[in-house]
Amino acid sequence: MKTSLYIARHGETQWNKVQRFQGQLDSHLTELGKQQSAQIAQQVLDKKIDIIFSSDLGRAKHSAEICKSLLNIDVKTTKDLTERHLGNWQGEKIETLSHDNNYIELLYKFTELTPKGGESAIICGQRIYNALEEIVQTHESQNILVIFHGEALRCFLALLGERSDHNAYELFKNGCVTHLTYDHNTEYFNLS
């Protein structure tokens, strides 16, 4: 028995556009971000989606609401799918922080290192894993669209062993969709 997850990164935001770290702060979708959100719905139109789950941050919720209006499917939000907490890096420009000695380890690697007041990649990955596992356990054999965040997705996939030398911005464009299945017999997520 398998459950399909179509995991999408929300549409572009004002802060994505100016390359400012959001973390668990928020900014509004741009017009392009709204179009990208509609394109998420188009990408899964033939997948017979049963339900949409979203992070409770505004940018993900707005993307999910756009998908809801096009797919005519209910949306449930959960704080457990929120973006990685980037501590005192939240709200700062990438250009400024890219010179920090810990920049590569924090945003390219899968380690216990945390920005001050933030969350490590390992803790974030485990939080997302737990949230998705709870979703698939309560929605067995369904097709689920999950809209959340690039860095959280990077951390989750790294936990599954999908490690890369790239950061979330390089790995996951706004509005991209990644397909996973959850095998209820082996209790494991698999990239399709």
Short mmCIF file of N, CA, C and O in Angstrom, two decimals, residues 35-137:
data_model
loop_
_atom_site.label_atom_id
_atom_site.label_comp_id
_atom_site.label_asym_id
_atom_site.label_seq_id
_atom_site.Cartn_x
_atom_site.Cartn_y
_atom_site.Cartn_z
N GLN A 35 1.37 33.27 -10.15
CA GLN A 35 1.36 32.47 -11.38
C GLN A 35 2.01 31.10 -11.14
O GLN A 35 1.51 30.07 -11.60
N GLN A 36 3.13 31.09 -10.40
CA GLN A 36 3.80 29.83 -10.09
C GLN A 36 2.90 28.92 -9.25
O GLN A 36 2.90 27.70 -9.43
N SER A 37 2.13 29.51 -8.36
CA SER A 37 1.20 28.73 -7.53
C SER A 37 0.13 28.08 -8.40
O SER A 37 -0.22 26.91 -8.21
N ALA A 38 -0.39 28.84 -9.37
CA ALA A 38 -1.36 28.28 -10.31
C ALA A 38 -0.73 27.16 -11.14
O ALA A 38 -1.37 26.14 -11.44
N GLN A 39 0.55 27.31 -11.48
CA GLN A 39 1.26 26.28 -12.24
C GLN A 39 1.45 25.00 -11.42
O GLN A 39 1.47 23.90 -11.99
N ILE A 40 1.57 25.14 -10.09
CA ILE A 40 1.63 23.95 -9.23
C ILE A 40 0.36 23.13 -9.45
O ILE A 40 0.40 21.92 -9.67
N ALA A 41 -0.79 23.80 -9.40
CA ALA A 41 -2.07 23.12 -9.60
C ALA A 41 -2.12 22.46 -10.98
O ALA A 41 -2.58 21.32 -11.11
N GLN A 42 -1.61 23.15 -11.99
CA GLN A 42 -1.60 22.58 -13.35
C GLN A 42 -0.74 21.33 -13.42
O GLN A 42 -1.08 20.36 -14.10
N GLN A 43 0.39 21.34 -12.68
CA GLN A 43 1.30 20.19 -12.72
C GLN A 43 0.70 18.93 -12.11
O GLN A 43 1.11 17.82 -12.44
N VAL A 44 -0.25 19.10 -11.18
CA VAL A 44 -0.84 17.93 -10.51
C VAL A 44 -2.29 17.70 -10.92
O VAL A 44 -2.97 16.86 -10.33
N LEU A 45 -2.75 18.44 -11.91
CA LEU A 45 -4.15 18.37 -12.34
C LEU A 45 -4.60 16.94 -12.65
O LEU A 45 -5.70 16.54 -12.29
N ASP A 46 -3.73 16.15 -13.27
CA ASP A 46 -4.11 14.78 -13.65
C ASP A 46 -3.75 13.74 -12.58
O ASP A 46 -3.85 12.54 -12.81
N LYS A 47 -3.33 14.18 -11.40
CA LYS A 47 -2.89 13.25 -10.34
C LYS A 47 -3.99 12.87 -9.37
O LYS A 47 -3.76 12.12 -8.42
N LYS A 48 -5.19 13.39 -9.58
CA LYS A 48 -6.34 13.07 -8.72
C LYS A 48 -6.03 13.34 -7.25
O LYS A 48 -6.15 12.46 -6.40
N ILE A 49 -5.62 14.56 -6.99
CA ILE A 49 -5.27 14.98 -5.63
C ILE A 49 -6.50 14.90 -4.73
O ILE A 49 -7.57 15.39 -5.09
N ASP A 50 -6.33 14.30 -3.55
CA ASP A 50 -7.44 14.15 -2.60
C ASP A 50 -7.50 15.30 -1.60
O ASP A 50 -8.60 15.67 -1.14
N ILE A 51 -6.35 15.84 -1.22
CA ILE A 51 -6.31 16.89 -0.21
C ILE A 51 -5.00 17.68 -0.37
O ILE A 51 -4.01 17.14 -0.87
N ILE A 52 -5.03 18.93 0.08
CA ILE A 52 -3.83 19.77 0.07
C ILE A 52 -3.45 20.06 1.52
O ILE A 52 -4.31 20.45 2.32
N PHE A 53 -2.18 19.88 1.85
CA PHE A 53 -1.64 20.30 3.13
C PHE A 53 -0.67 21.44 2.89
O PHE A 53 0.02 21.48 1.88
N SER A 54 -0.62 22.36 3.85
CA SER A 54 0.24 23.53 3.71
C SER A 54 0.86 23.89 5.04
O SER A 54 0.27 23.69 6.10
N SER A 55 2.05 24.47 4.96
CA SER A 55 2.64 25.17 6.10
C SER A 55 1.67 26.26 6.52
O SER A 55 0.87 26.74 5.71
N ASP A 56 1.76 26.69 7.77
CA ASP A 56 0.87 27.76 8.22
C ASP A 56 1.42 29.16 7.95
O ASP A 56 0.78 30.15 8.29
N LEU A 57 2.60 29.26 7.32
CA LEU A 57 3.12 30.57 6.95
C LEU A 57 2.35 31.11 5.75
O LEU A 57 1.96 30.36 4.85
N GLY A 58 2.14 32.42 5.73
CA GLY A 58 1.29 33.06 4.74
C GLY A 58 1.63 32.74 3.30
O GLY A 58 0.73 32.52 2.47
N ARG A 59 2.91 32.70 2.97
CA ARG A 59 3.29 32.47 1.57
C ARG A 59 2.89 31.09 1.09
O ARG A 59 2.46 30.91 -0.05
N ALA A 60 3.02 30.08 1.96
CA ALA A 60 2.61 28.72 1.60
C ALA A 60 1.08 28.62 1.58
O ALA A 60 0.51 27.99 0.68
N LYS A 61 0.43 29.22 2.57
CA LYS A 61 -1.04 29.20 2.61
C LYS A 61 -1.63 29.87 1.38
O LYS A 61 -2.60 29.37 0.83
N HIS A 62 -1.07 31.00 0.97
CA HIS A 62 -1.58 31.70 -0.20
C HIS A 62 -1.41 30.83 -1.45
O HIS A 62 -2.34 30.72 -2.27
N SER A 63 -0.24 30.20 -1.60
CA SER A 63 -0.04 29.28 -2.72
C SER A 63 -1.06 28.14 -2.68
O SER A 63 -1.63 27.76 -3.72
N ALA A 64 -1.30 27.60 -1.48
CA ALA A 64 -2.26 26.50 -1.33
C ALA A 64 -3.68 26.95 -1.67
O ALA A 64 -4.45 26.20 -2.30
N GLU A 65 -4.05 28.16 -1.29
CA GLU A 65 -5.39 28.67 -1.60
C GLU A 65 -5.57 28.85 -3.09
O GLU A 65 -6.66 28.61 -3.63
N ILE A 66 -4.52 29.28 -3.79
CA ILE A 66 -4.60 29.39 -5.26
C ILE A 66 -4.81 28.00 -5.86
O ILE A 66 -5.65 27.82 -6.75
N CYS A 67 -4.07 27.01 -5.36
CA CYS A 67 -4.26 25.64 -5.84
C CYS A 67 -5.66 25.13 -5.52
O CYS A 67 -6.30 24.47 -6.36
N LYS A 68 -6.15 25.44 -4.33
CA LYS A 68 -7.50 25.02 -3.92
C LYS A 68 -8.54 25.54 -4.90
O LYS A 68 -9.45 24.81 -5.31
N SER A 69 -8.41 26.82 -5.28
CA SER A 69 -9.41 27.41 -6.17
C SER A 69 -9.39 26.76 -7.56
O SER A 69 -10.42 26.69 -8.21
N LEU A 70 -8.24 26.26 -7.98
CA LEU A 70 -8.13 25.61 -9.29
C LEU A 70 -8.45 24.12 -9.24
O LEU A 70 -8.97 23.56 -10.21
N LEU A 71 -8.15 23.47 -8.13
CA LEU A 71 -8.36 22.02 -8.00
C LEU A 71 -9.67 21.68 -7.29
O LEU A 71 -10.10 20.52 -7.30
N ASN A 72 -10.26 22.67 -6.62
CA ASN A 72 -11.50 22.48 -5.86
C ASN A 72 -11.35 21.37 -4.81
O ASN A 72 -12.15 20.44 -4.73
N ILE A 73 -10.27 21.51 -4.01
CA ILE A 73 -9.92 20.52 -2.98
C ILE A 73 -9.64 21.26 -1.68
O ILE A 73 -9.08 22.36 -1.68
N ASP A 74 -9.99 20.65 -0.56
CA ASP A 74 -9.76 21.26 0.75
C ASP A 74 -8.27 21.42 1.06
O ASP A 74 -7.45 20.62 0.63
N VAL A 75 -7.97 22.46 1.86
CA VAL A 75 -6.62 22.72 2.34
C VAL A 75 -6.61 22.61 3.87
O VAL A 75 -7.48 23.15 4.54
N LYS A 76 -5.62 21.90 4.38
CA LYS A 76 -5.38 21.86 5.83
C LYS A 76 -3.99 22.45 6.06
O LYS A 76 -3.05 22.15 5.32
N THR A 77 -3.87 23.29 7.09
CA THR A 77 -2.56 23.86 7.41
C THR A 77 -2.02 23.25 8.70
O THR A 77 -2.79 22.83 9.56
N THR A 78 -0.70 23.22 8.78
CA THR A 78 -0.04 22.73 9.99
C THR A 78 1.26 23.50 10.21
O THR A 78 2.02 23.72 9.26
N LYS A 79 1.49 23.89 11.44
CA LYS A 79 2.72 24.60 11.78
C LYS A 79 3.93 23.67 11.69
O LYS A 79 5.06 24.13 11.57
N ASP A 80 3.71 22.36 11.71
CA ASP A 80 4.83 21.41 11.64
C ASP A 80 5.53 21.41 10.29
O ASP A 80 6.63 20.88 10.17
N LEU A 81 4.89 22.00 9.26
CA LEU A 81 5.50 22.09 7.94
C LEU A 81 6.14 23.45 7.69
O LEU A 81 6.54 23.75 6.57
N THR A 82 6.25 24.27 8.73
CA THR A 82 6.81 25.60 8.54
C THR A 82 8.29 25.52 8.14
O THR A 82 8.93 24.48 8.28
N GLU A 83 8.78 26.62 7.62
CA GLU A 83 10.17 26.69 7.16
C GLU A 83 11.14 26.51 8.33
O GLU A 83 10.78 26.72 9.50
N ARG A 84 12.36 26.16 8.03
CA ARG A 84 13.42 26.07 9.04
C ARG A 84 13.58 27.43 9.72
O ARG A 84 13.60 28.47 9.06
N HIS A 85 13.68 27.40 11.02
CA HIS A 85 13.89 28.65 11.78
C HIS A 85 15.36 29.03 11.63
O HIS A 85 16.25 28.31 12.06
N LEU A 86 15.59 30.18 11.02
CA LEU A 86 16.96 30.63 10.76
C LEU A 86 17.47 31.63 11.79
O LEU A 86 18.47 32.31 11.57
N GLY A 87 16.80 31.71 12.94
CA GLY A 87 17.28 32.53 14.05
C GLY A 87 17.54 33.96 13.64
O GLY A 87 16.73 34.59 12.95
N ASN A 88 18.70 34.49 14.07
CA ASN A 88 19.00 35.90 13.80
C ASN A 88 19.36 36.16 12.34
O ASN A 88 19.62 37.30 11.96
N TRP A 89 19.35 35.14 11.49
CA TRP A 89 19.56 35.34 10.05
C TRP A 89 18.26 35.74 9.35
O TRP A 89 18.28 36.24 8.24
N GLN A 90 17.13 35.50 9.99
CA GLN A 90 15.84 35.81 9.39
C GLN A 90 15.72 37.31 9.16
O GLN A 90 16.00 38.11 10.03
N GLY A 91 15.32 37.67 7.94
CA GLY A 91 15.16 39.07 7.58
C GLY A 91 16.41 39.69 6.99
O GLY A 91 16.38 40.80 6.47
N GLU A 92 17.53 38.98 7.06
CA GLU A 92 18.80 39.50 6.54
C GLU A 92 18.96 39.14 5.06
O GLU A 92 18.47 38.12 4.60
N LYS A 93 19.73 39.95 4.36
CA LYS A 93 20.00 39.68 2.94
C LYS A 93 21.07 38.59 2.81
O LYS A 93 22.03 38.54 3.57
N ILE A 94 20.87 37.74 1.81
CA ILE A 94 21.81 36.66 1.54
C ILE A 94 23.21 37.21 1.29
O ILE A 94 24.20 36.68 1.78
N GLU A 95 23.28 38.29 0.54
CA GLU A 95 24.57 38.91 0.21
C GLU A 95 25.37 39.24 1.47
O GLU A 95 26.59 39.04 1.52
N THR A 96 24.70 39.70 2.50
CA THR A 96 25.36 40.05 3.76
C THR A 96 25.87 38.82 4.49
O THR A 96 27.00 38.78 4.98
N LEU A 97 25.02 37.79 4.55
CA LEU A 97 25.35 36.60 5.35
C LEU A 97 26.25 35.61 4.63
O LEU A 97 26.85 34.75 5.27
N SER A 98 26.37 35.72 3.32
CA SER A 98 27.19 34.76 2.57
C SER A 98 28.67 34.85 2.95
O SER A 98 29.44 33.95 2.64
N HIS A 99 29.05 35.90 3.65
CA HIS A 99 30.45 36.06 4.10
C HIS A 99 30.68 35.47 5.50
O HIS A 99 31.80 35.43 5.97
N ASP A 100 29.60 35.03 6.15
CA ASP A 100 29.70 34.44 7.49
C ASP A 100 30.47 33.11 7.39
O ASP A 100 30.27 32.33 6.46
N ASN A 101 31.34 32.86 8.36
CA ASN A 101 32.15 31.63 8.36
C ASN A 101 31.31 30.36 8.36
O ASN A 101 31.77 29.31 7.92
N ASN A 102 30.08 30.42 8.89
CA ASN A 102 29.23 29.24 9.00
C ASN A 102 28.22 29.11 7.85
O ASN A 102 27.41 28.19 7.85
N TYR A 103 28.26 30.03 6.90
CA TYR A 103 27.25 30.07 5.83
C TYR A 103 27.14 28.73 5.09
O TYR A 103 26.04 28.19 4.93
N ILE A 104 28.25 28.19 4.63
CA ILE A 104 28.23 26.93 3.86
C ILE A 104 27.70 25.79 4.71
O ILE A 104 26.83 25.03 4.27
N GLU A 105 28.20 25.66 5.93
CA GLU A 105 27.75 24.56 6.78
C GLU A 105 26.26 24.68 7.10
O GLU A 105 25.54 23.68 7.10
N LEU A 106 25.79 25.89 7.34
CA LEU A 106 24.39 26.07 7.72
C LEU A 106 23.42 25.82 6.57
O LEU A 106 22.34 25.26 6.78
N LEU A 107 23.77 26.23 5.36
CA LEU A 107 22.79 26.20 4.27
C LEU A 107 23.09 25.23 3.14
O LEU A 107 22.28 25.06 2.24
N TYR A 108 24.23 24.56 3.21
CA TYR A 108 24.58 23.58 2.18
C TYR A 108 24.74 22.18 2.77
O TYR A 108 24.67 21.21 2.04
N LYS A 109 25.00 22.09 4.04
CA LYS A 109 25.29 20.82 4.69
C LYS A 109 24.12 20.38 5.56
O LYS A 109 23.20 21.14 5.83
N PHE A 110 24.18 19.15 6.04
CA PHE A 110 23.15 18.58 6.91
C PHE A 110 23.79 18.27 8.25
O PHE A 110 24.31 17.18 8.47
N THR A 111 23.79 19.29 9.13
CA THR A 111 24.52 19.16 10.40
C THR A 111 23.66 19.67 11.56
O THR A 111 22.54 20.15 11.37
N GLU A 112 24.24 19.60 12.75
CA GLU A 112 23.59 20.08 13.97
C GLU A 112 23.82 21.58 14.21
O GLU A 112 23.27 22.16 15.14
N LEU A 113 24.64 22.22 13.38
CA LEU A 113 24.94 23.64 13.58
C LEU A 113 23.68 24.47 13.40
O LEU A 113 22.89 24.23 12.48
N THR A 114 23.50 25.45 14.28
CA THR A 114 22.32 26.32 14.20
C THR A 114 22.74 27.77 14.12
O THR A 114 23.71 28.18 14.76
N PRO A 115 21.98 28.58 13.35
CA PRO A 115 22.19 30.02 13.47
C PRO A 115 21.69 30.43 14.85
O PRO A 115 20.79 29.77 15.40
N LYS A 116 22.24 31.48 15.43
CA LYS A 116 21.86 31.88 16.79
C LYS A 116 20.34 32.05 16.88
O LYS A 116 19.73 32.78 16.11
N GLY A 117 19.74 31.30 17.83
CA GLY A 117 18.30 31.36 18.04
C GLY A 117 17.50 30.54 17.05
O GLY A 117 16.27 30.60 17.03
N GLY A 118 18.17 29.75 16.20
CA GLY A 118 17.49 29.02 15.14
C GLY A 118 17.47 27.52 15.34
O GLY A 118 17.64 27.02 16.44
N GLU A 119 17.30 26.83 14.23
CA GLU A 119 17.09 25.39 14.21
C GLU A 119 18.14 24.76 13.29
O GLU A 119 18.45 25.30 12.23
N SER A 120 18.67 23.62 13.69
CA SER A 120 19.66 22.94 12.84
C SER A 120 18.95 22.28 11.66
O SER A 120 17.74 22.03 11.68
N ALA A 121 19.72 21.95 10.63
CA ALA A 121 19.19 21.24 9.47
C ALA A 121 18.65 19.87 9.89
O ALA A 121 17.60 19.43 9.41
N ILE A 122 19.35 19.20 10.80
CA ILE A 122 18.92 17.87 11.24
C ILE A 122 17.59 17.95 11.99
O ILE A 122 16.68 17.16 11.73
N ILE A 123 17.45 18.91 12.89
CA ILE A 123 16.19 19.06 13.64
C ILE A 123 15.05 19.41 12.69
O ILE A 123 13.95 18.87 12.79
N CYS A 124 15.30 20.32 11.75
CA CYS A 124 14.28 20.70 10.77
C CYS A 124 13.87 19.49 9.93
O CYS A 124 12.67 19.22 9.75
N GLY A 125 14.83 18.74 9.44
CA GLY A 125 14.53 17.56 8.62
C GLY A 125 13.69 16.55 9.36
O GLY A 125 12.74 15.99 8.81
N GLN A 126 14.00 16.34 10.64
CA GLN A 126 13.24 15.38 11.44
C GLN A 126 11.82 15.89 11.70
O GLN A 126 10.85 15.12 11.67
N ARG A 127 11.67 17.18 11.92
CA ARG A 127 10.34 17.78 12.13
C ARG A 127 9.46 17.59 10.90
O ARG A 127 8.30 17.19 10.99
N ILE A 128 10.04 17.84 9.72
CA ILE A 128 9.28 17.68 8.47
C ILE A 128 8.96 16.20 8.25
O ILE A 128 7.83 15.85 7.87
N TYR A 129 9.92 15.33 8.51
CA TYR A 129 9.69 13.89 8.37
C TYR A 129 8.50 13.47 9.24
O TYR A 129 7.59 12.78 8.77
N ASN A 130 8.50 13.89 10.50
CA ASN A 130 7.42 13.52 11.42
C ASN A 130 6.07 14.05 10.94
O ASN A 130 5.06 13.35 11.01
N ALA A 131 6.06 15.29 10.43
CA ALA A 131 4.81 15.89 9.95
C ALA A 131 4.27 15.12 8.74
O ALA A 131 3.08 14.81 8.67
N LEU A 132 5.16 14.80 7.80
CA LEU A 132 4.72 14.08 6.60
C LEU A 132 4.30 12.65 6.93
O LEU A 132 3.34 12.12 6.36
N GLU A 133 5.00 12.03 7.87
CA GLU A 133 4.62 10.67 8.28
C GLU A 133 3.23 10.67 8.91
O GLU A 133 2.42 9.78 8.64
N GLU A 134 2.94 11.67 9.72
CA GLU A 134 1.60 11.77 10.32
C GLU A 134 0.53 11.97 9.23
O GLU A 134 -0.54 11.37 9.28
N ILE A 135 0.84 12.79 8.24
CA ILE A 135 -0.10 13.02 7.14
C ILE A 135 -0.39 11.73 6.38
O ILE A 135 -1.54 11.39 6.13
N VAL A 136 0.66 10.98 6.02
CA VAL A 136 0.43 9.76 5.24
C VAL A 136 -0.26 8.68 6.06
O VAL A 136 -1.03 7.88 5.51
N GLN A 137 -0.03 8.65 7.36
CA GLN A 137 -0.69 7.66 8.21
C GLN A 137 -2.20 7.92 8.31
O GLN A 137 -2.98 6.99 8.44
#
